[in-house]
mmCIF file of C-alpha atoms in Angstrom:
data_model
loop_
_atom_site.group_PDB
_atom_site.id
_atom_site.type_symbol
_atom_site.label_atom_id
_atom_site.label_comp_id
_atom_site.label_asym_id
_atom_site.label_seq_id
_atom_site.Cartn_x
_atom_site.Cartn_y
_atom_site.Cartn_z
ATOM 1 C CA MET A 282 -39.825 -19.817 -27.584
ATOM 2 C CA VAL A 283 -37.094 -17.795 -29.244
ATOM 3 C CA ASP A 284 -35.337 -14.523 -28.575
ATOM 4 C CA TYR A 285 -35.769 -12.023 -31.435
ATOM 5 C CA ARG A 286 -33.239 -9.200 -31.475
ATOM 6 C CA PRO A 287 -30.977 -6.985 -33.591
ATOM 7 C CA ILE A 288 -27.643 -8.437 -34.715
ATOM 8 C CA PRO A 289 -25.502 -5.359 -35.363
ATOM 9 C CA ASP A 290 -22.249 -6.922 -34.127
ATOM 10 C CA GLU A 291 -22.500 -10.250 -35.950
ATOM 11 C CA ARG A 292 -22.125 -9.066 -39.519
ATOM 12 C CA ASP A 293 -19.780 -11.921 -40.389
ATOM 13 C CA VAL A 294 -22.461 -14.428 -39.337
ATOM 14 C CA PHE A 295 -25.118 -12.554 -41.336
ATOM 15 C CA HIS A 296 -22.798 -12.613 -44.349
ATOM 16 C CA GLU A 297 -22.182 -16.354 -43.894
ATOM 17 C CA TYR A 298 -25.891 -17.219 -43.646
ATOM 18 C CA ARG A 299 -26.849 -15.015 -46.559
ATOM 19 C CA SER A 300 -24.061 -16.305 -48.833
ATOM 20 C CA TYR A 301 -24.955 -19.941 -48.159
ATOM 21 C CA ALA A 302 -28.680 -19.315 -48.696
ATOM 22 C CA PHE A 303 -28.524 -17.305 -51.912
ATOM 23 C CA ARG A 304 -25.177 -18.086 -53.588
ATOM 24 C CA PRO A 305 -24.031 -21.505 -52.400
ATOM 25 C CA GLU A 306 -22.389 -22.249 -55.765
ATOM 26 C CA GLU A 307 -19.791 -19.572 -54.947
ATOM 27 C CA GLY A 308 -19.007 -21.002 -51.533
ATOM 28 C CA VAL A 309 -18.869 -18.599 -48.598
ATOM 29 C CA PRO A 310 -16.298 -15.879 -49.314
ATOM 30 C CA ALA A 311 -14.264 -14.770 -46.335
ATOM 31 C CA TYR A 312 -15.954 -11.834 -44.648
ATOM 32 C CA ASP A 313 -14.241 -8.555 -45.500
ATOM 33 C CA PRO A 314 -15.814 -5.303 -44.242
ATOM 34 C CA ALA A 315 -14.349 -3.442 -47.221
ATOM 35 C CA ASP A 316 -16.252 -5.713 -49.622
ATOM 36 C CA HIS A 317 -19.295 -6.715 -47.596
ATOM 37 C CA GLU A 318 -20.097 -3.575 -45.622
ATOM 38 C CA THR A 319 -20.567 -1.060 -48.416
ATOM 39 C CA PRO A 320 -23.212 1.660 -47.943
ATOM 40 C CA ARG A 321 -25.566 -0.469 -50.053
ATOM 41 C CA ASP A 322 -24.971 -3.479 -47.782
ATOM 42 C CA THR A 323 -25.583 -1.569 -44.569
ATOM 43 C CA LEU A 324 -29.000 -0.159 -45.464
ATOM 44 C CA GLY A 325 -31.794 -1.533 -43.318
ATOM 45 C CA SER A 326 -31.794 -3.321 -39.963
ATOM 46 C CA ARG A 327 -30.528 -6.849 -39.359
ATOM 47 C CA ARG A 328 -32.596 -9.133 -37.140
ATOM 48 C CA GLY A 329 -32.244 -12.701 -35.915
ATOM 49 C CA VAL A 330 -33.950 -15.305 -33.754
ATOM 50 C CA TYR A 331 -31.954 -17.132 -31.098
ATOM 51 C CA GLU A 332 -32.728 -19.913 -28.699
ATOM 52 C CA ASP A 333 -34.436 -18.414 -25.678
ATOM 53 C CA GLY A 334 -31.801 -17.572 -23.097
ATOM 54 C CA ALA A 335 -28.907 -17.883 -25.554
ATOM 55 C CA ALA A 336 -25.692 -16.095 -24.682
ATOM 56 C CA ASP A 337 -24.950 -12.741 -26.258
ATOM 57 C CA ASP A 338 -22.308 -14.320 -28.493
ATOM 58 C CA ALA A 339 -24.502 -17.231 -29.603
ATOM 59 C CA LYS A 340 -25.207 -17.754 -33.279
ATOM 60 C CA PRO A 341 -28.706 -16.893 -34.507
ATOM 61 C CA ARG A 342 -30.912 -19.679 -35.830
ATOM 62 C CA SER A 343 -32.394 -17.557 -38.623
ATOM 63 C CA VAL A 344 -31.791 -13.999 -39.862
ATOM 64 C CA CYS A 345 -33.401 -11.308 -41.994
ATOM 65 C CA ARG A 346 -33.152 -7.638 -42.896
ATOM 66 C CA HIS A 347 -35.819 -4.940 -42.596
ATOM 67 C CA TYR A 348 -35.896 -1.899 -44.872
ATOM 68 C CA TRP A 349 -37.938 0.926 -43.368
ATOM 69 C CA LEU A 350 -39.693 2.379 -46.408
ATOM 70 C CA GLU A 351 -42.751 4.323 -47.494
ATOM 71 C CA SER A 352 -44.961 3.538 -50.477
ATOM 72 C CA ARG A 353 -47.955 4.989 -52.259
ATOM 73 C CA VAL A 354 -51.265 3.162 -51.849
ATOM 74 C CA ARG A 355 -54.538 4.653 -53.111
ATOM 75 C CA GLY A 356 -53.135 8.152 -53.372
ATOM 76 C CA ASP A 357 -51.531 8.353 -49.937
ATOM 77 C CA VAL A 358 -48.097 7.490 -48.588
ATOM 78 C CA HIS A 359 -47.936 4.721 -45.977
ATOM 79 C CA ARG A 360 -45.153 3.189 -43.938
ATOM 80 C CA THR A 361 -43.963 0.010 -45.604
ATOM 81 C CA ALA A 362 -41.393 -2.544 -44.476
ATOM 82 C CA GLY A 363 -39.251 -4.365 -46.988
ATOM 83 C CA LEU A 364 -38.368 -7.860 -45.765
ATOM 84 C CA ALA A 365 -35.203 -9.331 -47.256
ATOM 85 C CA SER A 366 -32.273 -11.703 -46.740
ATOM 86 C CA VAL A 367 -34.310 -14.311 -44.860
ATOM 87 C CA ALA A 368 -31.742 -17.069 -44.334
ATOM 88 C CA THR A 369 -31.377 -20.147 -42.144
ATOM 89 C CA PRO A 370 -28.343 -22.469 -42.215
ATOM 90 C CA PRO A 371 -29.204 -26.096 -43.037
ATOM 91 C CA GLU A 372 -28.509 -27.360 -39.526
ATOM 92 C CA TYR A 373 -31.396 -25.235 -38.192
ATOM 93 C CA ARG A 374 -33.958 -25.718 -40.960
ATOM 94 C CA ARG A 375 -37.414 -27.321 -40.593
ATOM 95 C CA ARG A 376 -37.613 -26.432 -36.923
ATOM 96 C CA GLY A 377 -40.005 -23.507 -37.224
ATOM 97 C CA TYR A 378 -37.404 -20.757 -36.866
ATOM 98 C CA VAL A 379 -38.403 -18.927 -40.044
ATOM 99 C CA ARG A 380 -42.057 -18.917 -39.021
ATOM 100 C CA GLN A 381 -41.104 -17.382 -35.676
ATOM 101 C CA LEU A 382 -38.795 -14.888 -37.388
ATOM 102 C CA LEU A 383 -41.604 -13.767 -39.695
ATOM 103 C CA ALA A 384 -44.141 -13.561 -36.876
ATOM 104 C CA ARG A 385 -41.824 -11.502 -34.689
ATOM 105 C CA SER A 386 -40.970 -9.279 -37.658
ATOM 106 C CA LEU A 387 -44.666 -8.541 -38.190
ATOM 107 C CA ALA A 388 -45.015 -7.696 -34.506
ATOM 108 C CA GLU A 389 -42.114 -5.245 -34.800
ATOM 109 C CA TYR A 390 -43.670 -3.691 -37.901
ATOM 110 C CA ARG A 391 -46.931 -3.304 -36.019
ATOM 111 C CA ASP A 392 -45.128 -1.563 -33.149
ATOM 112 C CA HIS A 393 -43.710 0.913 -35.698
ATOM 113 C CA ASP A 394 -47.141 1.626 -37.270
ATOM 114 C CA VAL A 395 -46.095 -0.014 -40.531
ATOM 115 C CA ARG A 396 -49.080 -0.656 -42.811
ATOM 116 C CA PHE A 397 -47.617 -3.007 -45.431
ATOM 117 C CA SER A 398 -44.841 -5.571 -45.673
ATOM 118 C CA VAL A 399 -43.307 -6.310 -49.082
ATOM 119 C CA LEU A 400 -40.726 -8.879 -50.147
ATOM 120 C CA TRP A 401 -39.161 -10.547 -53.175
ATOM 121 C CA PRO A 402 -39.691 -14.286 -52.664
ATOM 122 C CA PHE A 403 -37.358 -17.125 -53.485
ATOM 123 C CA ARG A 404 -40.472 -19.287 -53.747
ATOM 124 C CA TYR A 405 -44.051 -17.995 -53.830
ATOM 125 C CA ARG A 406 -45.622 -21.001 -52.164
ATOM 126 C CA PHE A 407 -43.359 -20.599 -49.155
ATOM 127 C CA TYR A 408 -44.390 -17.029 -48.337
ATOM 128 C CA ARG A 409 -47.990 -17.480 -49.450
ATOM 129 C CA GLN A 410 -48.512 -19.949 -46.611
ATOM 130 C CA TYR A 411 -47.611 -17.138 -44.193
ATOM 131 C CA GLY A 412 -49.962 -14.545 -45.678
ATOM 132 C CA TRP A 413 -47.964 -12.665 -48.315
ATOM 133 C CA ASP A 414 -49.231 -12.675 -51.896
ATOM 134 C CA THR A 415 -48.240 -11.365 -55.314
ATOM 135 C CA CYS A 416 -48.605 -7.627 -55.867
ATOM 136 C CA THR A 417 -46.826 -6.968 -59.176
ATOM 137 C CA ARG A 418 -46.611 -8.580 -62.585
ATOM 138 C CA LEU A 419 -43.189 -8.079 -64.139
ATOM 139 C CA VAL A 420 -43.190 -7.650 -67.899
ATOM 140 C CA THR A 421 -39.919 -8.232 -69.738
ATOM 141 C CA HIS A 422 -39.547 -7.380 -73.416
ATOM 142 C CA GLU A 423 -36.503 -8.557 -75.361
ATOM 143 C CA CYS A 424 -35.713 -7.772 -78.974
ATOM 144 C CA GLU A 425 -33.043 -6.694 -81.402
ATOM 145 C CA PRO A 426 -32.337 -2.942 -81.241
ATOM 146 C CA SER A 427 -33.658 -2.494 -84.784
ATOM 147 C CA VAL A 428 -37.166 -3.351 -83.595
ATOM 148 C CA LEU A 429 -37.092 -0.090 -81.626
ATOM 149 C CA SER A 430 -36.401 2.004 -84.722
ATOM 150 C CA VAL A 431 -40.102 2.841 -84.776
ATOM 151 C CA ALA A 432 -39.513 5.024 -81.717
ATOM 152 C CA SER A 433 -36.567 6.732 -83.362
ATOM 153 C CA ASP A 434 -38.705 7.537 -86.399
ATOM 154 C CA ALA A 435 -41.446 9.027 -84.218
ATOM 155 C CA VAL A 436 -39.367 11.162 -81.880
ATOM 156 C CA ASP A 437 -38.226 14.714 -82.581
ATOM 157 C CA ARG A 438 -34.512 14.489 -81.820
ATOM 158 C CA ASP A 439 -34.137 18.260 -81.738
ATOM 159 C CA ALA A 440 -36.751 18.588 -78.990
ATOM 160 C CA GLY A 441 -34.640 17.021 -76.258
ATOM 161 C CA SER A 442 -31.268 15.608 -75.293
ATOM 162 C CA PHE A 443 -29.689 12.925 -73.122
ATOM 163 C CA ARG A 444 -27.023 13.173 -70.482
ATOM 164 C CA ARG A 445 -25.444 10.714 -68.096
ATOM 165 C CA LEU A 446 -25.968 11.356 -64.391
ATOM 166 C CA GLU A 447 -23.903 10.396 -61.363
ATOM 167 C CA ALA A 448 -25.233 9.688 -57.877
ATOM 168 C CA ASP A 449 -24.556 13.266 -56.730
ATOM 169 C CA GLU A 450 -27.107 14.423 -59.318
ATOM 170 C CA TYR A 451 -29.968 12.180 -58.170
ATOM 171 C CA GLU A 452 -32.128 15.192 -57.289
ATOM 172 C CA ALA A 453 -32.456 15.996 -60.990
ATOM 173 C CA LEU A 454 -34.458 12.775 -61.409
ATOM 174 C CA GLU A 455 -36.818 13.257 -58.481
ATOM 175 C CA PRO A 456 -39.543 15.337 -60.214
ATOM 176 C CA ALA A 457 -39.763 12.872 -63.105
ATOM 177 C CA TYR A 458 -39.781 9.923 -60.719
ATOM 178 C CA GLU A 459 -42.534 11.471 -58.599
ATOM 179 C CA THR A 460 -44.749 11.975 -61.644
ATOM 180 C CA TYR A 461 -44.020 8.452 -62.863
ATOM 181 C CA ALA A 462 -44.505 6.829 -59.438
ATOM 182 C CA ASP A 463 -47.830 8.571 -58.827
ATOM 183 C CA ARG A 464 -49.333 6.216 -61.407
ATOM 184 C CA TYR A 465 -48.528 3.090 -59.425
ATOM 185 C CA SER A 466 -49.694 1.648 -56.151
ATOM 186 C CA LEU A 467 -46.791 0.481 -53.939
ATOM 187 C CA ALA A 468 -44.243 2.667 -55.755
ATOM 188 C CA LEU A 469 -41.644 3.626 -53.165
ATOM 189 C CA GLU A 470 -40.842 7.029 -51.768
ATOM 190 C CA ARG A 471 -37.109 7.319 -52.402
ATOM 191 C CA ASP A 472 -34.794 9.183 -50.056
ATOM 192 C CA GLU A 473 -31.194 10.167 -50.752
ATOM 193 C CA GLU A 474 -29.765 6.901 -49.439
ATOM 194 C CA TRP A 475 -32.074 4.848 -51.633
ATOM 195 C CA TRP A 476 -31.216 6.855 -54.732
ATOM 196 C CA ARG A 477 -27.488 6.671 -54.081
ATOM 197 C CA HIS A 478 -27.151 3.089 -52.918
ATOM 198 C CA ARG A 479 -30.061 1.207 -54.535
ATOM 199 C CA VAL A 480 -30.575 3.049 -57.852
ATOM 200 C CA PHE A 481 -27.142 4.403 -58.756
ATOM 201 C CA ALA A 482 -25.249 1.526 -57.111
ATOM 202 C CA GLY A 483 -25.448 -2.167 -57.941
ATOM 203 C CA SER A 484 -24.594 -5.246 -55.933
ATOM 204 C CA GLU A 485 -21.679 -6.171 -58.219
ATOM 205 C CA ARG A 486 -21.351 -3.219 -60.617
ATOM 206 C CA ASP A 487 -22.961 0.158 -60.887
ATOM 207 C CA PRO A 488 -25.505 0.752 -63.651
ATOM 208 C CA PHE A 489 -25.584 3.542 -66.194
ATOM 209 C CA VAL A 490 -28.186 6.240 -65.531
ATOM 210 C CA TYR A 491 -29.174 8.512 -68.430
ATOM 211 C CA ALA A 492 -31.734 11.301 -68.241
ATOM 212 C CA TYR A 493 -33.821 12.629 -71.110
ATOM 213 C CA GLU A 494 -34.248 16.412 -70.897
ATOM 214 C CA ARG A 495 -36.670 18.651 -72.750
ATOM 215 C CA ASN A 496 -36.949 22.404 -72.241
ATOM 216 C CA GLY A 497 -34.440 22.195 -69.417
ATOM 217 C CA GLN A 498 -36.407 19.583 -67.442
ATOM 218 C CA VAL A 499 -35.889 15.860 -66.994
ATOM 219 C CA ARG A 500 -38.820 14.125 -68.670
ATOM 220 C CA GLY A 501 -37.633 10.569 -68.165
ATOM 221 C CA TYR A 502 -34.636 8.383 -67.493
ATOM 222 C CA LEU A 503 -33.156 4.909 -67.941
ATOM 223 C CA VAL A 504 -31.202 2.710 -65.535
ATOM 224 C CA TYR A 505 -29.353 -0.081 -67.315
ATOM 225 C CA THR A 506 -26.344 -2.382 -67.479
ATOM 226 C CA MET A 507 -24.516 -4.123 -70.318
ATOM 227 C CA ASP A 508 -24.342 -7.924 -70.119
ATOM 228 C CA GLY A 509 -22.192 -10.230 -72.225
ATOM 229 C CA THR A 510 -19.250 -9.510 -74.482
ATOM 230 C CA ASP A 511 -18.722 -7.929 -77.874
ATOM 231 C CA GLY A 512 -20.769 -9.815 -80.440
ATOM 232 C CA ASP A 513 -23.169 -11.173 -77.836
ATOM 233 C CA ARG A 514 -24.032 -8.147 -75.727
ATOM 234 C CA THR A 515 -27.407 -7.251 -74.210
ATOM 235 C CA MET A 516 -28.527 -3.864 -72.940
ATOM 236 C CA VAL A 517 -30.506 -4.685 -69.779
ATOM 237 C CA VAL A 518 -32.867 -1.888 -68.730
ATOM 238 C CA SER A 519 -33.963 -2.305 -65.115
ATOM 239 C CA GLU A 520 -35.884 0.970 -64.890
ATOM 240 C CA LEU A 521 -37.612 3.079 -67.525
ATOM 241 C CA ALA A 522 -39.419 6.084 -66.077
ATOM 242 C CA ALA A 523 -41.199 8.617 -68.277
ATOM 243 C CA ILE A 524 -43.722 11.332 -67.543
ATOM 244 C CA ASP A 525 -45.449 11.177 -70.956
ATOM 245 C CA HIS A 526 -45.601 9.186 -74.183
ATOM 246 C CA ASP A 527 -43.092 11.403 -75.985
ATOM 247 C CA ALA A 528 -40.574 10.643 -73.246
ATOM 248 C CA VAL A 529 -41.254 6.904 -73.623
ATOM 249 C CA LEU A 530 -40.486 7.178 -77.333
ATOM 250 C CA ALA A 531 -37.308 9.133 -76.644
ATOM 251 C CA LEU A 532 -36.086 6.527 -74.152
ATOM 252 C CA LEU A 533 -36.800 3.668 -76.553
ATOM 253 C CA SER A 534 -35.026 5.608 -79.297
ATOM 254 C CA PHE A 535 -32.008 5.907 -76.991
ATOM 255 C CA CYS A 536 -31.972 2.114 -76.705
ATOM 256 C CA TYR A 537 -32.155 1.833 -80.496
ATOM 257 C CA ASP A 538 -29.127 4.103 -80.781
ATOM 258 C CA HIS A 539 -27.067 1.286 -79.220
ATOM 259 C CA GLU A 540 -27.640 -0.903 -82.296
ATOM 260 C CA SER A 541 -23.945 -0.882 -83.217
ATOM 261 C CA GLN A 542 -22.965 -1.842 -79.676
ATOM 262 C CA VAL A 543 -25.480 -4.478 -78.552
ATOM 263 C CA GLN A 544 -27.263 -7.390 -80.176
ATOM 264 C CA ARG A 545 -30.277 -7.433 -77.858
ATOM 265 C CA VAL A 546 -32.231 -5.010 -75.671
ATOM 266 C CA ARG A 547 -34.060 -6.323 -72.616
ATOM 267 C CA LEU A 548 -36.514 -4.031 -70.821
ATOM 268 C CA ARG A 549 -38.190 -4.821 -67.494
ATOM 269 C CA VAL A 550 -41.169 -2.488 -67.210
ATOM 270 C CA ALA A 551 -44.662 -2.093 -65.818
ATOM 271 C CA ASP A 552 -47.350 -3.802 -67.868
ATOM 272 C CA ASP A 553 -48.840 -0.470 -68.964
ATOM 273 C CA VAL A 554 -45.754 0.482 -71.015
ATOM 274 C CA PRO A 555 -47.173 -0.051 -74.543
ATOM 275 C CA LEU A 556 -44.081 -1.385 -76.292
ATOM 276 C CA ARG A 557 -45.908 -4.034 -78.302
ATOM 277 C CA ALA A 558 -48.534 -1.500 -79.369
ATOM 278 C CA ILE A 559 -45.822 0.895 -80.545
ATOM 279 C CA ALA A 560 -43.742 -1.659 -82.438
ATOM 280 C CA ARG A 561 -44.184 -2.297 -86.164
ATOM 281 C CA GLU A 562 -43.027 -5.867 -85.592
ATOM 282 C CA PRO A 563 -44.458 -7.030 -82.271
ATOM 283 C CA ASP A 564 -43.828 -10.616 -83.382
ATOM 284 C CA GLN A 565 -40.103 -9.832 -83.141
ATOM 285 C CA ILE A 566 -40.422 -9.008 -79.435
ATOM 286 C CA GLU A 567 -40.128 -11.795 -76.882
ATOM 287 C CA THR A 568 -42.426 -10.807 -74.030
ATOM 288 C CA THR A 569 -42.623 -12.683 -70.754
ATOM 289 C CA VAL A 570 -44.843 -11.993 -67.769
ATOM 290 C CA ALA A 571 -43.774 -13.194 -64.333
ATOM 291 C CA ASP A 572 -44.887 -12.731 -60.766
ATOM 292 C CA GLY A 573 -42.927 -10.057 -58.941
ATOM 293 C CA PRO A 574 -42.812 -9.056 -55.272
ATOM 294 C CA MET A 575 -45.380 -9.965 -52.631
ATOM 295 C CA VAL A 576 -47.330 -7.817 -50.168
ATOM 296 C CA ARG A 577 -49.022 -8.289 -46.815
ATOM 297 C CA VAL A 578 -51.188 -6.074 -44.639
ATOM 298 C CA VAL A 579 -49.522 -5.832 -41.226
ATOM 299 C CA ASP A 580 -52.523 -4.823 -39.092
ATOM 300 C CA ILE A 581 -55.993 -5.012 -40.631
ATOM 301 C CA ALA A 582 -57.778 -2.667 -38.237
ATOM 302 C CA GLU A 583 -55.116 0.037 -38.482
ATOM 303 C CA THR A 584 -54.508 -0.276 -42.219
ATOM 304 C CA LEU A 585 -58.151 -0.343 -43.293
ATOM 305 C CA SER A 586 -58.752 2.682 -41.071
ATOM 306 C CA ALA A 587 -55.866 4.553 -42.713
ATOM 307 C CA VAL A 588 -56.217 3.988 -46.468
ATOM 308 C CA ALA A 589 -58.295 6.290 -48.665
ATOM 309 C CA TYR A 590 -61.689 5.296 -50.060
ATOM 310 C CA PRO A 591 -64.037 6.522 -52.793
ATOM 311 C CA ASP A 592 -66.815 8.909 -51.797
ATOM 312 C CA ARG A 593 -69.245 6.185 -50.812
ATOM 313 C CA ASP A 594 -70.826 5.447 -47.433
ATOM 314 C CA ALA A 595 -70.807 1.747 -46.613
ATOM 315 C CA THR A 596 -70.530 -0.736 -43.772
ATOM 316 C CA VAL A 597 -69.342 -4.308 -44.208
ATOM 317 C CA THR A 598 -68.168 -7.140 -41.953
ATOM 318 C CA ILE A 599 -65.093 -9.037 -43.101
ATOM 319 C CA ALA A 600 -63.916 -12.392 -41.714
ATOM 320 C CA VAL A 601 -60.191 -12.906 -42.254
ATOM 321 C CA GLU A 602 -57.958 -15.926 -41.757
ATOM 322 C CA ASP A 603 -54.352 -15.111 -40.876
ATOM 323 C CA PRO A 604 -51.963 -17.978 -40.072
ATOM 324 C CA LEU A 605 -49.259 -15.780 -38.576
ATOM 325 C CA ALA A 606 -50.663 -12.632 -36.930
ATOM 326 C CA GLU A 607 -53.303 -13.428 -34.322
ATOM 327 C CA TRP A 608 -54.466 -9.791 -34.240
ATOM 328 C CA ASN A 609 -55.602 -10.207 -37.865
ATOM 329 C CA ASP A 610 -57.280 -13.588 -37.475
ATOM 330 C CA GLY A 611 -60.858 -12.547 -36.809
ATOM 331 C CA THR A 612 -63.914 -10.667 -37.997
ATOM 332 C CA PHE A 613 -63.786 -6.920 -38.612
ATOM 333 C CA ARG A 614 -66.381 -4.221 -39.092
ATOM 334 C CA LEU A 615 -65.392 -1.624 -41.694
ATOM 335 C CA ALA A 616 -67.465 1.560 -41.775
ATOM 336 C CA VAL A 617 -66.724 4.184 -44.443
ATOM 337 C CA SER A 618 -68.246 7.654 -44.555
ATOM 338 C CA ASP A 619 -67.137 10.712 -46.554
ATOM 339 C CA GLY A 620 -63.964 8.931 -47.647
ATOM 340 C CA ARG A 621 -62.863 8.184 -44.081
ATOM 341 C CA ALA A 622 -62.982 4.810 -42.409
ATOM 342 C CA ASP A 623 -63.137 3.110 -39.050
ATOM 343 C CA CYS A 624 -62.203 -0.564 -38.892
ATOM 344 C CA ARG A 625 -62.517 -2.555 -35.679
ATOM 345 C CA ARG A 626 -62.106 -6.178 -34.756
ATOM 346 C CA LEU A 627 -65.252 -7.797 -33.405
ATOM 347 C CA ARG A 628 -65.308 -10.291 -30.571
ATOM 348 C CA ASP A 629 -66.321 -13.948 -30.759
ATOM 349 C CA HIS A 630 -64.721 -14.665 -34.142
ATOM 350 C CA GLU A 631 -66.088 -18.207 -34.483
ATOM 351 C CA THR A 632 -69.680 -17.060 -34.051
ATOM 352 C CA LEU A 633 -69.319 -14.067 -36.352
ATOM 353 C CA GLN A 634 -67.272 -15.694 -39.111
ATOM 354 C CA SER A 635 -70.145 -17.630 -40.644
ATOM 355 C CA SER A 636 -72.409 -14.575 -40.690
ATOM 356 C CA ALA A 637 -69.814 -12.084 -41.992
ATOM 357 C CA ASP A 638 -70.619 -10.304 -45.253
ATOM 358 C CA VAL A 639 -67.227 -11.222 -46.715
ATOM 359 C CA ARG A 640 -64.758 -14.045 -46.011
ATOM 360 C CA LEU A 641 -61.181 -14.257 -47.307
ATOM 361 C CA ASP A 642 -57.600 -14.859 -46.210
ATOM 362 C CA ILE A 643 -55.024 -12.203 -45.391
ATOM 363 C CA GLY A 644 -53.179 -12.657 -48.702
ATOM 364 C CA ALA A 645 -56.311 -12.027 -50.753
ATOM 365 C CA LEU A 646 -57.237 -9.054 -48.570
ATOM 366 C CA SER A 647 -53.758 -7.602 -49.042
ATOM 367 C CA GLN A 648 -54.069 -7.848 -52.833
ATOM 368 C CA LEU A 649 -57.487 -6.212 -52.634
ATOM 369 C CA VAL A 650 -56.328 -3.316 -50.445
ATOM 370 C CA VAL A 651 -53.366 -2.331 -52.638
ATOM 371 C CA GLY A 652 -55.475 -2.692 -55.785
ATOM 372 C CA PHE A 653 -53.707 -5.635 -57.400
ATOM 373 C CA GLN A 654 -56.838 -7.802 -57.516
ATOM 374 C CA SER A 655 -60.474 -6.758 -57.730
ATOM 375 C CA ALA A 656 -63.104 -8.201 -55.442
ATOM 376 C CA ALA A 657 -64.821 -9.737 -58.471
ATOM 377 C CA ALA A 658 -61.617 -11.470 -59.608
ATOM 378 C CA LEU A 659 -60.996 -12.861 -56.134
ATOM 379 C CA GLU A 660 -64.587 -14.067 -55.947
ATOM 380 C CA ARG A 661 -64.339 -15.790 -59.335
ATOM 381 C CA THR A 662 -61.258 -17.728 -58.242
ATOM 382 C CA GLY A 663 -62.797 -18.783 -54.934
ATOM 383 C CA ARG A 664 -60.566 -16.624 -52.766
ATOM 384 C CA LEU A 665 -63.330 -14.289 -51.605
ATOM 385 C CA GLU A 666 -66.783 -15.379 -50.483
ATOM 386 C CA THR A 667 -69.763 -13.102 -49.895
ATOM 387 C CA THR A 668 -73.239 -13.609 -48.492
ATOM 388 C CA ASP A 669 -74.899 -11.765 -51.377
ATOM 389 C CA ALA A 670 -74.279 -9.686 -54.492
ATOM 390 C CA SER A 671 -74.553 -6.403 -52.608
ATOM 391 C CA SER A 672 -71.595 -7.301 -50.377
ATOM 392 C CA LEU A 673 -69.477 -8.035 -53.445
ATOM 393 C CA GLU A 674 -70.551 -4.733 -54.987
ATOM 394 C CA THR A 675 -69.642 -2.909 -51.777
ATOM 395 C CA MET A 676 -66.145 -4.419 -51.715
ATOM 396 C CA SER A 677 -65.685 -3.637 -55.408
ATOM 397 C CA THR A 678 -66.632 -0.016 -54.797
ATOM 398 C CA LEU A 679 -64.503 0.443 -51.675
ATOM 399 C CA PHE A 680 -61.433 -1.251 -53.157
ATOM 400 C CA PRO A 681 -61.295 -0.542 -56.908
ATOM 401 C CA GLU A 682 -58.544 -2.226 -58.878
ATOM 402 C CA THR A 683 -55.543 0.028 -59.565
ATOM 403 C CA THR A 684 -52.240 -0.243 -61.406
ATOM 404 C CA VAL A 685 -49.663 -1.736 -59.046
ATOM 405 C CA PHE A 686 -45.947 -1.755 -59.791
ATOM 406 C CA LEU A 687 -43.192 -2.222 -57.245
ATOM 407 C CA GLY A 688 -40.031 -2.424 -59.308
ATOM 408 C CA ASP A 689 -37.395 -1.643 -56.672
ATOM 409 C CA ARG A 690 -35.454 -4.754 -55.732
ATOM 410 C CA PHE A 691 -34.041 -5.247 -52.260
#
């Protein structure tokens, strides 16, 4: 047994654990509140697990941070917890502390009516064993600025203009962001603190933020940094948000306009940004696709009762294996009528599991619910089993595949 509790007064210990876990090559810099307790650093809630009965001043065995967020899933906004900074010093590793930290974190999320947990993993296999699974594919395009001249040729430069924004002007970006984010499942709802300290502020240096305006309204924006030195400099775009294709072209043209200043442009975007389709020379673009953050349903019964469904009446039984949350490890009856749902856990899981219409693990179910994977794709790869074709068709109808993109790092 462990004691799971907040660690608000042990920030130096949190800093020590986090530095050793994620940047050991730099050593552990001496804790300095001026450097390590910036507004960006203090977002979220610190948690730790301690030996049961440990003194108040004891050191935690493992720590993490929770960000209390909201995200869009299937057209509605749901409470979402961002899990970050999971760190355990080497003297306490391989003793099950992280497993207990994750389990107790899920229990806290459940108490707060959180529907989804999201995280950026250091290793996918590690978190997959505890029920999280991939929810975003990150597409990175890298090319010489000249490759983007096609956008400059296509855009009407007199139709709009660019201006640099500071954090105090974040509200100017909100309408464009809302339109952009509505296209993506798991896109975050951003409040003032998130805009100021996660978008306009960086961990080591603040990015540039430029807005593209047309007819007095922001139609898109870029968040980027400059890496390298003169002669070997790269413009690194971490966020490109546009409300229409013309705005996409304008933003790419803005990148091209840095041709005299940078040798490369690197853009990290959602996979529906058609850069290769726009380019005259797609063979001059280096495109990589990588797994991004991971997602997990916190409470199956509550989440499946809360998300929106197509206008289709259906009833299906779903057997789920969850290695971490006992309230999810069981068989559930999902009944949908007029777009509303009721999901309840059934008793006698072992008896019902073999006769359930659908069988899958919590990671696969989480991907299905947010729209990252279709039921058919999960079935083809052996991650979803059904008793018959009609059950697969029902799951495909209730949980259609959508475009998922969670680009905010934390």
